[in-house]
Short mmCIF file of C-alpha atoms in Angstrom, two decimals:
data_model
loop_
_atom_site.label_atom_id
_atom_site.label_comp_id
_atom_site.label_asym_id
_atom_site.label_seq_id
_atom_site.Cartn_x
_atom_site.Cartn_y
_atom_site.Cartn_z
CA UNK A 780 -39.37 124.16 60.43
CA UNK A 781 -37.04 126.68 62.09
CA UNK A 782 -34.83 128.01 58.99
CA UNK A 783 -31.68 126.78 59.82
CA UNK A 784 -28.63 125.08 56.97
CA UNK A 785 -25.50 123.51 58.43
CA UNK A 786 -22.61 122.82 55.75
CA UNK A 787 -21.02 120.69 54.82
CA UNK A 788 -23.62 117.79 55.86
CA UNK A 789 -20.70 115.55 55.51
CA UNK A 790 -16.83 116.05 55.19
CA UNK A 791 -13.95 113.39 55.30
CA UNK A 792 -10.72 115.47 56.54
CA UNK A 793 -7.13 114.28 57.60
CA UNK A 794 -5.57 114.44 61.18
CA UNK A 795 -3.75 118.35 61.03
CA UNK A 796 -5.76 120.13 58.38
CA UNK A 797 -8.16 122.99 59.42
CA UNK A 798 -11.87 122.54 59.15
CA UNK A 799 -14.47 125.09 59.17
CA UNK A 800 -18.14 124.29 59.70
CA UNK A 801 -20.78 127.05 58.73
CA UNK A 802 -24.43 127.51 60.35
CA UNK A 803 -26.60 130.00 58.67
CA UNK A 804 -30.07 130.76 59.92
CA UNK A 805 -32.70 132.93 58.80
CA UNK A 806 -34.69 133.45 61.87
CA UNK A 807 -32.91 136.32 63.27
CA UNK A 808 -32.80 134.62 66.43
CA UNK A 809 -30.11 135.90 68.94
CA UNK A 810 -29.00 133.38 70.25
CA UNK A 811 -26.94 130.39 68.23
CA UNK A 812 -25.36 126.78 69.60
CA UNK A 813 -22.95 124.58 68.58
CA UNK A 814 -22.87 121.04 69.89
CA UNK A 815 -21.39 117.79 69.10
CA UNK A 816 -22.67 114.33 69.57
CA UNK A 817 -21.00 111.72 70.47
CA UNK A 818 -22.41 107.81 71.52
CA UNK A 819 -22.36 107.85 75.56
CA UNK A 820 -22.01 111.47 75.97
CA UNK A 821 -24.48 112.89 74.46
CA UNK A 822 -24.82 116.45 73.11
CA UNK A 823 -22.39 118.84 74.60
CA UNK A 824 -22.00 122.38 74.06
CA UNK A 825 -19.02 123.33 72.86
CA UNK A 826 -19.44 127.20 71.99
CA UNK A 827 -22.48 129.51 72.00
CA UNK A 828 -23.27 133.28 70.62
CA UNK A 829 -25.58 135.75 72.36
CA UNK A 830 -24.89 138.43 69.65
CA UNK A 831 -22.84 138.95 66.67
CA UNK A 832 -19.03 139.26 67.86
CA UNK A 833 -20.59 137.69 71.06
CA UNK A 834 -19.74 134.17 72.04
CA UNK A 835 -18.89 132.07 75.13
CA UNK A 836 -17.36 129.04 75.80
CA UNK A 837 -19.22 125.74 76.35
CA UNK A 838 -18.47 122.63 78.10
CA UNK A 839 -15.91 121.33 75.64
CA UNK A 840 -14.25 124.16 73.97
CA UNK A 841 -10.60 123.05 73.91
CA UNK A 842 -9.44 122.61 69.91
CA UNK A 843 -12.04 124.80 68.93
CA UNK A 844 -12.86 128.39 67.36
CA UNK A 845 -15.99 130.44 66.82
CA UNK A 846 -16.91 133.30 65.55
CA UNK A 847 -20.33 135.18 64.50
CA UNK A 848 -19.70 138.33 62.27
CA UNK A 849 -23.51 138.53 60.58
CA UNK A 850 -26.51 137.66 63.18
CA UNK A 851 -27.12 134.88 60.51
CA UNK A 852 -23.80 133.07 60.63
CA UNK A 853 -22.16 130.90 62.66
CA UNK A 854 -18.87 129.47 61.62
CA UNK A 855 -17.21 126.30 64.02
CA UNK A 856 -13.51 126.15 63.55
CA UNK A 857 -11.18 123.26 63.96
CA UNK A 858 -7.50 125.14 63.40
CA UNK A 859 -5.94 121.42 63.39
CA UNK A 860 -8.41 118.28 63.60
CA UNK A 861 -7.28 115.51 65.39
CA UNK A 862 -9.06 111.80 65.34
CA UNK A 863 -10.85 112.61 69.13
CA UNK A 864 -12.96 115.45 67.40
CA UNK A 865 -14.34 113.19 64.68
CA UNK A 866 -18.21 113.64 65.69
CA UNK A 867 -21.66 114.34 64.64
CA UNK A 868 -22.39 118.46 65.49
CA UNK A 869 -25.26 120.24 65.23
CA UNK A 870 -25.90 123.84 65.13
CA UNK A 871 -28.90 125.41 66.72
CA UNK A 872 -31.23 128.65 67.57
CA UNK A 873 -33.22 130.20 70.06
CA UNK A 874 -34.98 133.54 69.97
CA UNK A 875 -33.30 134.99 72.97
CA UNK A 876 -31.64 133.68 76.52
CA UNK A 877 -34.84 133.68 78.56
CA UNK A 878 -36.32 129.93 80.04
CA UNK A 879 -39.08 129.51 78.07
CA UNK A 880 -37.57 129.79 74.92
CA UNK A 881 -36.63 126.73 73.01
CA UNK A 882 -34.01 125.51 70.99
CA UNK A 883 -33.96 124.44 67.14
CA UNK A 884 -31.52 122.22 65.56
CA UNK A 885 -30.26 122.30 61.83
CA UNK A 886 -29.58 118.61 60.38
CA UNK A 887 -25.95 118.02 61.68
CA UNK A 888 -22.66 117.93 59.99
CA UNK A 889 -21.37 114.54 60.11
CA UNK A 890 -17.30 114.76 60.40
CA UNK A 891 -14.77 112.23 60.38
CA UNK A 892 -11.40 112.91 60.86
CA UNK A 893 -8.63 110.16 59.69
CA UNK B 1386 -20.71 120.13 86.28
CA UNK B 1387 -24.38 119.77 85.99
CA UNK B 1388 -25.53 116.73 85.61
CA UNK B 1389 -28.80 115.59 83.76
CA UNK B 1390 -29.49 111.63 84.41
CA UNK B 1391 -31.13 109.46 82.15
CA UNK B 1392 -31.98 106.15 82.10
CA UNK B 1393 -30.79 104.67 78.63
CA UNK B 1394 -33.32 102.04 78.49
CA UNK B 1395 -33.84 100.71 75.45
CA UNK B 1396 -37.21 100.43 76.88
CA UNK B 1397 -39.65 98.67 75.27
CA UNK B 1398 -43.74 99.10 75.68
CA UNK B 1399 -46.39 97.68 73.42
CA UNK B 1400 -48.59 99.69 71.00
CA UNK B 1401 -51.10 101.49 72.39
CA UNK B 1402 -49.22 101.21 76.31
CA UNK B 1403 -47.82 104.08 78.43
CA UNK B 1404 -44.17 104.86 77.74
CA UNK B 1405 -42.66 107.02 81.07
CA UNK B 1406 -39.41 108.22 80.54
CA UNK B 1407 -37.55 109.94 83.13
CA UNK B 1408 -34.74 112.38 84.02
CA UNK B 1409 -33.05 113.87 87.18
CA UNK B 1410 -31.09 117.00 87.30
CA UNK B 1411 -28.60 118.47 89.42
CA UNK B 1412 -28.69 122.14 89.48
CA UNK B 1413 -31.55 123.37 91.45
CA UNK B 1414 -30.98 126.96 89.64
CA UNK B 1415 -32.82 125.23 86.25
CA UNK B 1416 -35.84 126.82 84.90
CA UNK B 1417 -36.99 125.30 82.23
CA UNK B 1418 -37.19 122.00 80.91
CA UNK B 1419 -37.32 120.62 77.38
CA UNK B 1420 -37.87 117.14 75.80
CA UNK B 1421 -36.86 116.46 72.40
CA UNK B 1422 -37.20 113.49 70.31
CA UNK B 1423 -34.34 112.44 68.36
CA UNK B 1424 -35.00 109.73 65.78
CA UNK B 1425 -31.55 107.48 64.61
CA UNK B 1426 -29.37 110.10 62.14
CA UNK B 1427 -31.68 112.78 62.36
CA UNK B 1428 -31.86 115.95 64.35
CA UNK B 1429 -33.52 116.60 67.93
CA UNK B 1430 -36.61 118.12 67.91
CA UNK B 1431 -38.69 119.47 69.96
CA UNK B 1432 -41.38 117.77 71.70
CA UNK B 1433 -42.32 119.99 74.74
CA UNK B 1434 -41.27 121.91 77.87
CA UNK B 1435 -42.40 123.16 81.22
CA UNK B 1436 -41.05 125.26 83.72
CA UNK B 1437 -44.06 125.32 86.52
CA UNK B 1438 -44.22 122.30 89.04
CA UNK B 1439 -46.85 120.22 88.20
CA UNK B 1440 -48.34 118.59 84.92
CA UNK B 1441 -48.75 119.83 81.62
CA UNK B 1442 -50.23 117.95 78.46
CA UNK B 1443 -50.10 118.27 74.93
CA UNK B 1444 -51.98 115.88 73.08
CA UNK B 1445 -50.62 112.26 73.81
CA UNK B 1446 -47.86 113.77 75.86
CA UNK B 1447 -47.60 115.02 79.09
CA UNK B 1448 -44.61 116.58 81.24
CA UNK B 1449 -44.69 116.26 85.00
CA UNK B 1450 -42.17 118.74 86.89
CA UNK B 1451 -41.31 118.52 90.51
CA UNK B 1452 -38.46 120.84 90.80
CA UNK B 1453 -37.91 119.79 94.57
CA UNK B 1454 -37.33 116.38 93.63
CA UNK B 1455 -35.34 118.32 91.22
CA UNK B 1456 -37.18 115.10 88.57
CA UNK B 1457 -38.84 115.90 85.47
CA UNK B 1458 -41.30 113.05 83.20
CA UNK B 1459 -42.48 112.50 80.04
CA UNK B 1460 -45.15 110.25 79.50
CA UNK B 1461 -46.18 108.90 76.12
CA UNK B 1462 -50.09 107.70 75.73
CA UNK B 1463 -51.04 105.48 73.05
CA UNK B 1464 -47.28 104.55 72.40
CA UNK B 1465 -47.21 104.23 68.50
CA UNK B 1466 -44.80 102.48 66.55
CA UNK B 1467 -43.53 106.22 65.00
CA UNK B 1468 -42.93 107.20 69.11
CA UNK B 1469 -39.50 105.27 68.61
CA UNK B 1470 -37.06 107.05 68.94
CA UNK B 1471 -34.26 108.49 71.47
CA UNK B 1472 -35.82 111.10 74.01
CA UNK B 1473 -33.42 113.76 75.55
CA UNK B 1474 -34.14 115.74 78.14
CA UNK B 1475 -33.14 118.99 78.77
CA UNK B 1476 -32.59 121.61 81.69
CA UNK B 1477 -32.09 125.38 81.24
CA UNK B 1478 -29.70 127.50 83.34
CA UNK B 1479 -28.30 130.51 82.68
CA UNK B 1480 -28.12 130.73 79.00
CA UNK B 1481 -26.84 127.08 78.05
CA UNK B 1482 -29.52 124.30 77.56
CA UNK B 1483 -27.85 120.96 79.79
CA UNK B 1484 -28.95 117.27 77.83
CA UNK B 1485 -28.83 114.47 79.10
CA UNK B 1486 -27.86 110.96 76.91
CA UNK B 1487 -31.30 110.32 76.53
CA UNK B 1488 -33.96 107.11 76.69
CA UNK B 1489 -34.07 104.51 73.79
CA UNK B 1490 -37.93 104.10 73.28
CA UNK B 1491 -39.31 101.16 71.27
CA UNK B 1492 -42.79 100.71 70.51
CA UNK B 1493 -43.86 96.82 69.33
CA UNK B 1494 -46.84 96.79 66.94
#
């Protein structure tokens, strides 16, 4: 299994409060996801890295924060959760941004936001 | 907005049956194309991909491309009961990796 550890696995936050989700891989892959997954929807990318200090936005970006300061690290940032962004999300790798290269997911954080 | 289209099923298919899933995407710029296999509270994970037009097999699965059609398959032999599971499919463009809401697969013993 790719080497991959999302934490928390779980967390239980109130509406307001900051929350900061942390994906560490030891792969040394370049390239590092962040999704959520919601029922109907899907997974949906909501920021991506192609190199440390190097991210991009993703499909559903508003509310959130990123940032990627060791190739190993990924850290997902809610500066104020609100209800809508209670969700499963899942962090994952790929060795570089060419097509033949796949992803790998870590286990998922499960998050739910009162 | 690309879209990936998926039908959610659940589909059902005896042991030991064919199970073809299917999935239609919109941007003709896609590459590659991945299924995973997502069983209920766990991760995806990776089943197989293709990125040539045509068929390619890996043991009881097999991935049909036909990137005109812009339509991409997955067919399951020998369904087994452990095949159940949620199956997302998923195009590649330009660095992001496009999934669709994937196909609720039940195998009956």
């Amino acid at each position: 299994d790719a080497g991959i550890t999302q934490s928390p696995r779980h967390k239980v936050t109130e509406t307001g409060t900051p929350v900061t989700l942390r994906c560490h891989q030891t792969e040394n892959h370049r390239y590092m996801y962040w999704y959520r997954q919601d029922p109907g929807h899907g997974l949906r990318l909501i920021h991506y890295s192609y190199g440390v200090k190097d991210t991009d936005k993703g499909e559903v970006s508003d509310g959130y924060s990123v940032s990627r300061s060791k190739t190993e690290d990924f850290l997902l940032t809610l500066e104020s959760a609100t209800s809508s962004q209670t969700s499963v999300y899942f962090c994952a790798i790929s060795p570089q941004g060419v097509s033949n290269q796949p992803q790998h997911f870590g286990d998922g954080t499960r998050l739910s936001i009162l | 907005q690309k879209e990936v289209e998926q039908n959610s099923g659940p589909l059902s298919v005896p042991e030991g049956a064919i199970a073809s899933l299917n999935c239609t995407y919109s941007d003709r710029g896609s590459q590659s194309f991945f299924w995973y296999r997502q069983y209920s509270g766990k991760s995806p994970e990776l089943i197989m991909f293709i990125y040539s037009n045509g068929d390619k097999e890996d043991g009881r699965f097999t991935a049909q491309l036909n990137k005109a059609s812009q339509y991409v398959s997955l067919l399951i032999r020998d369904s087994q009961p452990s095949d159940s599971a949620t199956y997302l499919c998923a195009p590649y463009t330009g660095n992001q990796f496009y999934f669709g809401t994937g196909t609720s697969l039940t195998v009956i013993p």
